[in-house]
Coordinates of C-alpha atoms and ligand atoms in Angstrom, one line a residue:
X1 CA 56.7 178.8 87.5
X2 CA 60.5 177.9 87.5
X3 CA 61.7 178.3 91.1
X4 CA 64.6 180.5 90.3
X5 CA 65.2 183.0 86.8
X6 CA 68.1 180.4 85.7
X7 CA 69.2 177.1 85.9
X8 CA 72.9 178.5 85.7
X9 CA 74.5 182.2 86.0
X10 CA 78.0 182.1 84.9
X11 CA 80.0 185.3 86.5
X12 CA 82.9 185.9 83.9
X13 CA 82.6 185.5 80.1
X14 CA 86.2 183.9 79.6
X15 CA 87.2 181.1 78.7
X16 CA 86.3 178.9 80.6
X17 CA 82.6 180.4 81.6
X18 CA 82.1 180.7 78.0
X19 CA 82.6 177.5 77.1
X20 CA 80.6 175.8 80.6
X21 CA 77.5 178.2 79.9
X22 CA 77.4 177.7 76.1
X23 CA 77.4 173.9 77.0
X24 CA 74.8 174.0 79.6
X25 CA 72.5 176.1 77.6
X26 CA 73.1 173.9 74.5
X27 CA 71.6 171.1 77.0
X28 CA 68.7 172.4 77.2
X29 CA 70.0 174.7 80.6
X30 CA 68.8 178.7 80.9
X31 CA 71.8 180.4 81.5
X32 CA 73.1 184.0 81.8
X33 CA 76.4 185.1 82.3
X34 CA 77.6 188.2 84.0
X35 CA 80.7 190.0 82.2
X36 CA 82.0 193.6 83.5
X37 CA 84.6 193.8 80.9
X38 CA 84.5 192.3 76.9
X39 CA 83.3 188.7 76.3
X40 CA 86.2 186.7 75.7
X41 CA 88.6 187.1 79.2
X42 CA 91.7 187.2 79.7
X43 CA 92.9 185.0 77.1
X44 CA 91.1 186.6 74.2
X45 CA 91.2 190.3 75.0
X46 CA 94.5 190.9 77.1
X47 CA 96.4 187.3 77.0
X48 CA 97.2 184.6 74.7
X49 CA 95.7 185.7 71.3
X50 CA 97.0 189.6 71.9
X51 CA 100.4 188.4 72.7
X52 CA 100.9 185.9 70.2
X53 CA 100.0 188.1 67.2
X54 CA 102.6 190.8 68.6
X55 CA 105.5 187.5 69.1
X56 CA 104.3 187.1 65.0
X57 CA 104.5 190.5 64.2
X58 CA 107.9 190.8 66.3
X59 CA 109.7 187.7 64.7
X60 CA 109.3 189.4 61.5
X61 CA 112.7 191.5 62.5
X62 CA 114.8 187.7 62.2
X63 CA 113.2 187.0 59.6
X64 CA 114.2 189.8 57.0
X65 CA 117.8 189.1 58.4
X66 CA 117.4 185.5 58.2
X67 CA 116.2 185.4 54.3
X68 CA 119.5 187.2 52.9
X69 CA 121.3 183.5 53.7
X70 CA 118.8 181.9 51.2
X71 CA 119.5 184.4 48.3
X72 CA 116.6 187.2 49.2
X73 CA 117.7 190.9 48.8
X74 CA 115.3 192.6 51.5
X75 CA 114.6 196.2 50.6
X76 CA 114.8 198.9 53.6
X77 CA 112.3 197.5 56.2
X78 CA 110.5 199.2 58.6
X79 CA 108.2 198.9 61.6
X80 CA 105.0 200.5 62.9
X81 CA 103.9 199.8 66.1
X82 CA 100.7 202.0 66.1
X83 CA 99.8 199.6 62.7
X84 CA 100.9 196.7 64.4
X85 CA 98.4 197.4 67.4
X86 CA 95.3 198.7 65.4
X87 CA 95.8 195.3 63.3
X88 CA 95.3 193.2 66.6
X89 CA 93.1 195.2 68.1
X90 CA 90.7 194.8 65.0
X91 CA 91.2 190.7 65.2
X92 CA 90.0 191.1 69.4
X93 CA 87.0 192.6 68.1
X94 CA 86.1 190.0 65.6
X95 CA 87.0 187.2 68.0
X96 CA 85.0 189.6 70.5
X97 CA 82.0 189.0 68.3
X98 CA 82.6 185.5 67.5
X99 CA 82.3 184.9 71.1
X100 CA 79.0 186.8 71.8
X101 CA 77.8 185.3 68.9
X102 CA 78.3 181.6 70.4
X103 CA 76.6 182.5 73.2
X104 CA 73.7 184.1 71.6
X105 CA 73.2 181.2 69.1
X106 CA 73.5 178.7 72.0
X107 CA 70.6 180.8 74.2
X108 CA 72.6 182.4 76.5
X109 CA 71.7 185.4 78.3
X110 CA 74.6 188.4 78.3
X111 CA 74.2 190.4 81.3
X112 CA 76.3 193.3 80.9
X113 CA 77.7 194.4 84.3
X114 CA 79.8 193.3 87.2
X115 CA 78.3 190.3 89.5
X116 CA 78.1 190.2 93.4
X117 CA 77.0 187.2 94.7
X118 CA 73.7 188.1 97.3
X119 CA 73.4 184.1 98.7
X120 CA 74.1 181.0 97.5
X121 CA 71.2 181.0 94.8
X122 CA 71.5 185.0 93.8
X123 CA 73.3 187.6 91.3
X124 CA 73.3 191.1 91.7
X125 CA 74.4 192.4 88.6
X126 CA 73.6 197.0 87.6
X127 CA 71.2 197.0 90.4
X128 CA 69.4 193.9 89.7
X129 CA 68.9 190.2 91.5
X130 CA 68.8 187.3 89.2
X131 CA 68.6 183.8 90.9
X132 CA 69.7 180.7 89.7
X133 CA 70.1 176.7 90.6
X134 CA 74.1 177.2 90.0
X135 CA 76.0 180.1 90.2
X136 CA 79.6 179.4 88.6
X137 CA 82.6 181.8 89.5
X138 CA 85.4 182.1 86.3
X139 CA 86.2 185.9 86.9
X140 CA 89.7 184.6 86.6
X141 CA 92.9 186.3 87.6
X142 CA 94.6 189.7 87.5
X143 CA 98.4 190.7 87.4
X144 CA 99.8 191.1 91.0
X145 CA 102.4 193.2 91.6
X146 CA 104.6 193.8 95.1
X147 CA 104.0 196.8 97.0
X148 CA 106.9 198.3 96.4
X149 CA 107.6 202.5 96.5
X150 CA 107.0 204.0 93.6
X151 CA 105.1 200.9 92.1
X152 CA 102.2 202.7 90.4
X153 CA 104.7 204.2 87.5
X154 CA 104.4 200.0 86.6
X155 CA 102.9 199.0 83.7
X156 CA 101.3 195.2 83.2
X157 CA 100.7 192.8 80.5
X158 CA 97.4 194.5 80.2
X159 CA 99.1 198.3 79.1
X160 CA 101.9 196.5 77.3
X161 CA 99.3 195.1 75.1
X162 CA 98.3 198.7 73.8
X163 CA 101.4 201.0 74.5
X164 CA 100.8 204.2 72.3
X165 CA 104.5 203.5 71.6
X166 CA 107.5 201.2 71.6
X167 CA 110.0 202.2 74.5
X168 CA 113.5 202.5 73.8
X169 CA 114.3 201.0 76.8
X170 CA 112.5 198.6 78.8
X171 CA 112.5 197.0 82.3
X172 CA 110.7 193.8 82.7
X173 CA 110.4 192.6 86.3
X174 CA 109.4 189.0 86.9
X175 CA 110.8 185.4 85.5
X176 CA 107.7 183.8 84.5
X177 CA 105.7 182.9 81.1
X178 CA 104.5 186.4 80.7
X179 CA 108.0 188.5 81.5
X180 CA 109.8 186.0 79.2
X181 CA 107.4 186.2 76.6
X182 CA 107.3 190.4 76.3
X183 CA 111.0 190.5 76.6
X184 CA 111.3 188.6 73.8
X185 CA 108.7 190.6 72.0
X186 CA 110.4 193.9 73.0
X187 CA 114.0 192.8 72.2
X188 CA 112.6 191.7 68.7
X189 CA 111.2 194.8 67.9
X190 CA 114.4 196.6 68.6
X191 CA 113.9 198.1 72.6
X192 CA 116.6 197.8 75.0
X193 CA 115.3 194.8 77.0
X194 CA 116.4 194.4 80.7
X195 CA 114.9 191.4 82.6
X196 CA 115.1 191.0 86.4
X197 CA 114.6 187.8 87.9
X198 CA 114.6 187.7 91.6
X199 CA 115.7 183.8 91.2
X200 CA 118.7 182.5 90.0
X201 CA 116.9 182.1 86.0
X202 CA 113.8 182.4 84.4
X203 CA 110.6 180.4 84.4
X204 CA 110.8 178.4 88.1
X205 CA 109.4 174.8 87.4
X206 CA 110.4 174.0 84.1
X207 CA 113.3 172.0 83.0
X208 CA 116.7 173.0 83.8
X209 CA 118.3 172.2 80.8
X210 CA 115.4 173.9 78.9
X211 CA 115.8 176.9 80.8
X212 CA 119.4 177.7 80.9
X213 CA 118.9 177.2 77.2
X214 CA 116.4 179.5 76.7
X215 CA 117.9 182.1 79.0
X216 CA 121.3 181.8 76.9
X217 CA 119.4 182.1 73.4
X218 CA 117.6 184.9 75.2
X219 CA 120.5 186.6 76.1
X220 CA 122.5 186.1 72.7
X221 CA 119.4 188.0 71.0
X222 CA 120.3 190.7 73.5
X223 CA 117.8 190.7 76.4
X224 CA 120.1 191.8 79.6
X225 CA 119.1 189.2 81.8
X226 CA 119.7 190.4 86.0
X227 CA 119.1 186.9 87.7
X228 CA 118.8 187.1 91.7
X229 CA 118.0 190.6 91.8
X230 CA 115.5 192.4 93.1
X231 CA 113.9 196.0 92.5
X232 CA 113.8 198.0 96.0
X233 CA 112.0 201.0 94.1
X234 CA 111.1 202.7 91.1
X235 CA 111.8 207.0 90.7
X236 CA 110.3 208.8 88.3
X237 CA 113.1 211.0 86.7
X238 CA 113.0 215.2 85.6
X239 CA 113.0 213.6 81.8
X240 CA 109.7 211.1 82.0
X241 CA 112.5 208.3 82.2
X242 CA 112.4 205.7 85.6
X243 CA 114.7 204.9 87.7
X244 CA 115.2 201.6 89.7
X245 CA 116.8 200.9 92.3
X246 CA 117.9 197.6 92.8
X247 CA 118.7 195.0 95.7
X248 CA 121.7 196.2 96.6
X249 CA 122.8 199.7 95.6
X250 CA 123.1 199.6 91.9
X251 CA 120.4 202.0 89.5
X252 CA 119.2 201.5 86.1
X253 CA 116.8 203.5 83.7
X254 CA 114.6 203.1 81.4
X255 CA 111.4 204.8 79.8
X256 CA 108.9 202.2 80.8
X257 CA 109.5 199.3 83.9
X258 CA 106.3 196.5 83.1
X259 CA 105.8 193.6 85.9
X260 CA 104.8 190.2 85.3
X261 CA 105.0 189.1 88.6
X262 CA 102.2 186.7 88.7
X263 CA 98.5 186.9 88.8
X264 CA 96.1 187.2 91.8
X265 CA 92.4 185.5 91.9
X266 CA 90.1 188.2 91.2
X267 CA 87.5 187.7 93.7
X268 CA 87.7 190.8 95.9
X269 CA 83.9 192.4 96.1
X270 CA 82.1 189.2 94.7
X271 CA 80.9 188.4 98.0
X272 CA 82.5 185.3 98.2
X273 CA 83.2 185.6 102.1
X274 CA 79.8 187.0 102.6
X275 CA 77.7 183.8 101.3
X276 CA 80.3 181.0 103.0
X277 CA 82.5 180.0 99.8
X278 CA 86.1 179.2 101.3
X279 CA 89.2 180.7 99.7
X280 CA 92.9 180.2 100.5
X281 CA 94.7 183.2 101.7
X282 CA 95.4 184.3 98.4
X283 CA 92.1 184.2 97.5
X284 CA 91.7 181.4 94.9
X285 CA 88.3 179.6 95.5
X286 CA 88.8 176.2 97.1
X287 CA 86.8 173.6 94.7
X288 CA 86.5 169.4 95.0
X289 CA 86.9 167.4 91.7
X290 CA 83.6 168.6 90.6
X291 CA 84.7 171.9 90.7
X292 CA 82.3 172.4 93.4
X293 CA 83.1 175.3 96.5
X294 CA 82.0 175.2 99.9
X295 CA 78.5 176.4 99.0
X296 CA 76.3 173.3 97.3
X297 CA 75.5 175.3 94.5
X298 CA 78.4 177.4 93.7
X299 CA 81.4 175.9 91.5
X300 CA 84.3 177.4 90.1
X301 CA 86.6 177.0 87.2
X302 CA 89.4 178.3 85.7
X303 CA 92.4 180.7 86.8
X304 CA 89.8 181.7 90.1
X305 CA 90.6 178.4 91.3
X306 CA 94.2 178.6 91.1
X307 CA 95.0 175.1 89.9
X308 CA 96.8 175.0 86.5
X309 CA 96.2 178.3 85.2
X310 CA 96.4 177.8 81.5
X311 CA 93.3 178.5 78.9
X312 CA 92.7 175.0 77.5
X313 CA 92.4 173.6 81.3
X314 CA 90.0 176.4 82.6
X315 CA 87.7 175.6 79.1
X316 CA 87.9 171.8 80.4
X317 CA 87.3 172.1 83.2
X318 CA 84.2 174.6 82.1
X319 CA 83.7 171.4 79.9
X320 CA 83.6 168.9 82.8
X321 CA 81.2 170.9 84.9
X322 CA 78.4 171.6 82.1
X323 CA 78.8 167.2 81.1
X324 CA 78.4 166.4 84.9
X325 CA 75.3 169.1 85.6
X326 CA 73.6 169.3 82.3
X327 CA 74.2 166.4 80.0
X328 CA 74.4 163.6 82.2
X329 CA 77.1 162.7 81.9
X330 CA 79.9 163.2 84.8
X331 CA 83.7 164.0 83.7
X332 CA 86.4 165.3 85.9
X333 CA 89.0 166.9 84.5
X334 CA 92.2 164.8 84.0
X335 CA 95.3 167.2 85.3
X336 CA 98.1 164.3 84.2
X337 CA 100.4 165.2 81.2
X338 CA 99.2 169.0 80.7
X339 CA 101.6 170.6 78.2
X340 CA 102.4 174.2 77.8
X341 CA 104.6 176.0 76.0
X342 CA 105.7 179.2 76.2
X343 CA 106.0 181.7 73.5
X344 CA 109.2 183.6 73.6
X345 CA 112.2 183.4 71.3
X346 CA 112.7 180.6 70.7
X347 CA 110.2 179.4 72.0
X348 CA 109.6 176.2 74.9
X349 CA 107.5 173.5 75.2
X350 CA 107.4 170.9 77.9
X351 CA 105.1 167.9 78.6
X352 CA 105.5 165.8 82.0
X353 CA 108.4 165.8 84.3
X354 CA 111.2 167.9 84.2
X355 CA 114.5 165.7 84.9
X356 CA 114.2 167.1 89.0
X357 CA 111.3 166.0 89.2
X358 CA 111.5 162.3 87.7
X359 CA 114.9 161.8 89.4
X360 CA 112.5 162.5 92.8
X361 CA 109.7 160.5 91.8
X362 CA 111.0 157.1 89.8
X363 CA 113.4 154.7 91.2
X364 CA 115.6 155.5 88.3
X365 CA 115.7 157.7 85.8
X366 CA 117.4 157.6 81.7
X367 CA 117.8 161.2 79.9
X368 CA 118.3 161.9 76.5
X369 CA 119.6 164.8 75.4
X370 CA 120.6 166.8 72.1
X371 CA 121.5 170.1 71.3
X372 CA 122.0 171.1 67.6
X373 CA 121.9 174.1 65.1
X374 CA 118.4 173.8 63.0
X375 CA 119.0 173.1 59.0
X376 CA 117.0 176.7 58.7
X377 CA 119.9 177.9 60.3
X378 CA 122.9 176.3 58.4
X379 CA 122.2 178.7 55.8
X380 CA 120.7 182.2 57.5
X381 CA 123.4 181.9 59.8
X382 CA 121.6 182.6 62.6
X383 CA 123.7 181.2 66.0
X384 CA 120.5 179.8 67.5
X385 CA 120.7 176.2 69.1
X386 CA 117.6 173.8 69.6
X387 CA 117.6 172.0 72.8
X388 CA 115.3 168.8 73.0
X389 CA 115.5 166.2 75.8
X390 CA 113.2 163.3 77.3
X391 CA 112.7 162.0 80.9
X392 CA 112.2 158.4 80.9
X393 CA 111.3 155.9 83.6
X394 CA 113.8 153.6 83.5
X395 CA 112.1 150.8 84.7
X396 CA 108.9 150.9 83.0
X397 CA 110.2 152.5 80.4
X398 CA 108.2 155.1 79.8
X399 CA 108.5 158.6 78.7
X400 CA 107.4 160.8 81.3
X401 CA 108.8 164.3 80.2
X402 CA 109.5 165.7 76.9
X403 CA 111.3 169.3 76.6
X404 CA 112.3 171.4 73.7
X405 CA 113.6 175.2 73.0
X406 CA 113.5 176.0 70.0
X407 CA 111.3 176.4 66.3
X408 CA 108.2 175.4 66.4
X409 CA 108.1 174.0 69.9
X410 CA 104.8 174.4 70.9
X411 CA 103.5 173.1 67.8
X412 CA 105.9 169.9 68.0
X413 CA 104.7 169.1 71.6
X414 CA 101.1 169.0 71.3
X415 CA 101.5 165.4 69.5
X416 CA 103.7 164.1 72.1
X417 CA 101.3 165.2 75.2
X418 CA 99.0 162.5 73.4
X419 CA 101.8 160.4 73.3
X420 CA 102.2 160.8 76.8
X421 CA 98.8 160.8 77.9
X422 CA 98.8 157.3 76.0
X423 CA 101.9 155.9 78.1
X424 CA 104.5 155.7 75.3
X425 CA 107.5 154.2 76.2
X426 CA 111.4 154.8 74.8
X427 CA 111.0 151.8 72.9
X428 CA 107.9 152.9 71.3
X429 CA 109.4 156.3 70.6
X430 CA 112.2 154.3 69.1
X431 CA 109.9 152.5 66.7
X432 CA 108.1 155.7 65.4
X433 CA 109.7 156.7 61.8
X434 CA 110.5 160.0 62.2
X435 CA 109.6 162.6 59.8
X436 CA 112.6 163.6 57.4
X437 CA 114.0 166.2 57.4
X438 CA 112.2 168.1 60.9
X439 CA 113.6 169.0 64.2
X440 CA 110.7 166.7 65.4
X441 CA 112.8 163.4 64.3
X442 CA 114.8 164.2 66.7
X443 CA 112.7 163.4 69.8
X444 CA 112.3 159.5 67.9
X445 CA 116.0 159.1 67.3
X446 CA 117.6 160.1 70.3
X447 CA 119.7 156.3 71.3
X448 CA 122.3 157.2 73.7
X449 CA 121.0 158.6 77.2
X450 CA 123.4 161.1 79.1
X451 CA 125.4 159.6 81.4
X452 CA 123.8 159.3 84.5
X453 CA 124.0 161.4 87.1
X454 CA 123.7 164.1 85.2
X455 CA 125.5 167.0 86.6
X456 CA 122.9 169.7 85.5
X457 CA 120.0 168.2 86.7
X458 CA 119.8 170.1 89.9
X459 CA 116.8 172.1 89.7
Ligands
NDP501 P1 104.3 183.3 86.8 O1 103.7 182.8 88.0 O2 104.6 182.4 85.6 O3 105.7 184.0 87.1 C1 105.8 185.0 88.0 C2 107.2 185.5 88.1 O4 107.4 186.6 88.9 C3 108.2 184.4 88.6 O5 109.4 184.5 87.9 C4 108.4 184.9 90.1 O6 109.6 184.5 90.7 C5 108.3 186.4 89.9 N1 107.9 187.1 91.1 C6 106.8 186.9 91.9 N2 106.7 187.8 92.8 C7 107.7 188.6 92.7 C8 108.2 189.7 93.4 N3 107.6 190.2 94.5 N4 109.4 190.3 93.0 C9 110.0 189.8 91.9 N5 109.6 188.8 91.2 C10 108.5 188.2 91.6 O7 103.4 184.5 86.4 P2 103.2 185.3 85.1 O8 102.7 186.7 85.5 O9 104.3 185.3 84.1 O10 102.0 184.5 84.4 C11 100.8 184.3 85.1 C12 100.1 183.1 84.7 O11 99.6 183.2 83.4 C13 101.0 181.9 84.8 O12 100.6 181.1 85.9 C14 100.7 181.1 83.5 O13 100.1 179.9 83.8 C15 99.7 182.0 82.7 N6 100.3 182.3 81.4 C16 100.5 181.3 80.5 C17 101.0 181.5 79.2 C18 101.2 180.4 78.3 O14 100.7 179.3 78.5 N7 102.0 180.6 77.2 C19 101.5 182.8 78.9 C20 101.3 183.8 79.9 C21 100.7 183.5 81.1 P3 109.8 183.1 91.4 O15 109.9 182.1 90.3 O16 111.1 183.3 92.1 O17 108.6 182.9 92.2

């Protein structure tokens, strides 16, 4: 008789507990996983996939206007939300099934419910105990939002995701990837789009360059962009409309006010506390480089943990824990060189440093810089600028931040991450043929760095 019902109970069915219990269990592990929601997490059912299929379906507007410069004659056009929606909401439940299926086919137990840790070796999940060896915690995160009056007429990502209809006017609170990435979703689709940033631009941490660009492209596509403001409260209004009332005394309205003001661990009620695992006061689970807690046998991964909260780190580091525990073979995730990229319009990608950073860290730094108007653009028209721009060490020579805004961004920066990762230097980058004609070329051909200090590099 085994000693306990499983070698591993996985609570959350996201990304990264699918991918460390469908591991474990390929390696021969007996493993259930606890999901109170739909397989797939955040990312698959109310974050990355969503989104990006409504930034597709949104870009569509520049597109119509952008084929007339290359000879197309686009008849009347129209949009429908409600067939937009019902179109993603059918690929979440393939990708739904796709995922249970994986799990399934691997040998993994679904155990339908939420999960409340008992002690350090039990589950209770509907009214049942199930034990384990390992219990692993990737319930992830959840959005946050300030307690501010009238807070609850808020929407989040989550809502935004399935509105029954496009507002006409719309606030966005918040600066990060999630606030940038609806406005320009919104804007595109023709809402009134104002977004209010408490600091003094959007998306804190990234390059400066990179995000006065993107705030200026932004705001040229007409998002109204309110930079050091804050909302003191939100008023529902005779008409269904809200009403804000901002830092000082000004007002604005609008028929829906969403917040993407961060997300929160979501480990209230898992019994964390109860069974000794330590959490910081905001309540991410504290883990070592084994993604181990407090508790021997608990571990956590993923946006619960509060280290780089992206999808492709929480399924490595999902990854790393099922290699060490089940095949063998011990891997710790490697945080260096993580790109991301965020999708609004135009999009931003960034790998490494930003230029505040580097000019912190390295004795000296070399940046290279170039704006310029894509060739798609010579002919639509369209007055959109591409900003690209790498960090270098200067005495080693090495490349230690890349940064675009614009086309294809995300898709251009995966390469150099490996770049990166492999230690290119300038001079290497300088060797590389570029590929003709591409925006990409740019990031091999860039000779002259700015002159140095740069006076915009204050972050
Ligand atoms: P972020 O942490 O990226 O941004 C939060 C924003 O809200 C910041 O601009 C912050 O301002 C602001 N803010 C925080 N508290 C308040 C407040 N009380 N009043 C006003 N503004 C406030 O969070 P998001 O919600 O955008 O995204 C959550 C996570 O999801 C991110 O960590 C990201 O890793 C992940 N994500 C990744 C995506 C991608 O990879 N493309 C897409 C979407 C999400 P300040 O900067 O001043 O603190």
């Amino acid at each position: 008789m085994a000693q306990y019902d499983y070698d591993l109970i996985t609570i959350g069915a996201g990304s990264g507990g699918v991918r460390a219990s469908r591991l474990a269990s390929s390696y021969g592990a007996r493993v259930a996983i606890v999901e109170e929601s739909r397989v797939g997490g955040t990312c698959v059912i109310r974050g990355c996939v969503p989104k990006k299929l409504l930034v597709y379906g949104s870009h569509f507007a520049e597109d119509f206007e952008d084929a007339a410069g290359f000879g197309w004659t686009v008849g009347e056009t129209s949009f429908d939300w409600a067939k937009l929606i019902e179109a993603k909401n059918t690929e979440l439940n393939r990708l739904e099934g796709i995922y249970q299926r994986i799990l399934r086919d691997n040998g993994v137990t679904i155990l339908e419910g939420r999960g409340r840790l008992v002690d350090a070796h039990s589950v209770e999940v509907a009214g049942r105990i199930y034990t384990a060896e390992r219990i692993l915690i990737a319930v992830g995160g959840w959005p946050n939002l300030p307690q501010i009056p009238g807070i609850e007429h808020a929407i989040t990502s989550n809502e935004a995701l399935d509105l029954p209809s496009l507002p006409k006017r719309i606030v966005i609170v918040g600066g990060g990837y999630i606030a940038v990435e609806f406005a320009g979703i919104f804007n595109s689709l023709g809402s009134q789009v104002t977004q209010v940033v408490r600091g003094d631009t959007i998306l804190r941490g990234f390059d400066q360059d990179a995000r006065s660009t993107l705030a200026e492209e932004m705001m040229k596509k007409g998002v109204n962009i309110l930079s050091e403001t804050t909302v003191r409260s939100i008023e529902k209004c005779p008409d269904g409309s809200y009403s804000l009332r901002l830092g000082g005394e000004e007002e604005i309205t609008a028929d829906l006010v969403m917040y993407a003001t961060g997300r929160a661990p979501k480990t209230a009620g898992l019994g964390l506390e109860e069974v000794g695992v330590k959490m910081t006061a905001a309540g991410a689970v504290i883990v070592d480089e084994e993604s181990r807690t407090s508790v021997e046998s608990i571990f956590a991964v993923g946006d619960v943990t509060d280290r780089v909260n992206l999808t492709p780190v929480a399924i490595n580091e999902g990854r790393c824990f099922a290699e060490t525990f089940y095949n063998n073979n011990p891997m710790r995730m490697d945080y260096a060189y993580i790109p991301s990229a965020v999708f609004s319009q135009p999009p931003l990608a960034s790998v490494g440093l930003t230029e505040a950073a580097a000019r912190k860290q390295c004795e000296a730094v070399e940046i290279y810089l170039s704006r310029f108007k894509p060739m798609r653009n010579t002919l639509s028209g369209r007055d959109e600028r591409t900003m690209m721009k790498l960090v270098v060490d200067k005495p080693s020579n090495r490349v230690v931040g890349v940064h675009m805004v614009g086309p294809d961004a995300a898709e251009i920066m995966q390469g150099f991450a490996v770049a990166l990762k492999c230690g290119a230097t300038k001079k290497q980058f300088d060797s590389t043929v570029g590929i003709h004609p591409s925006a990409a070329e740019e990031f091999v051909t860039m000779r002259d760095p700015v002159p140095d200090p740069c006076p915009e590099c204050e972050e």
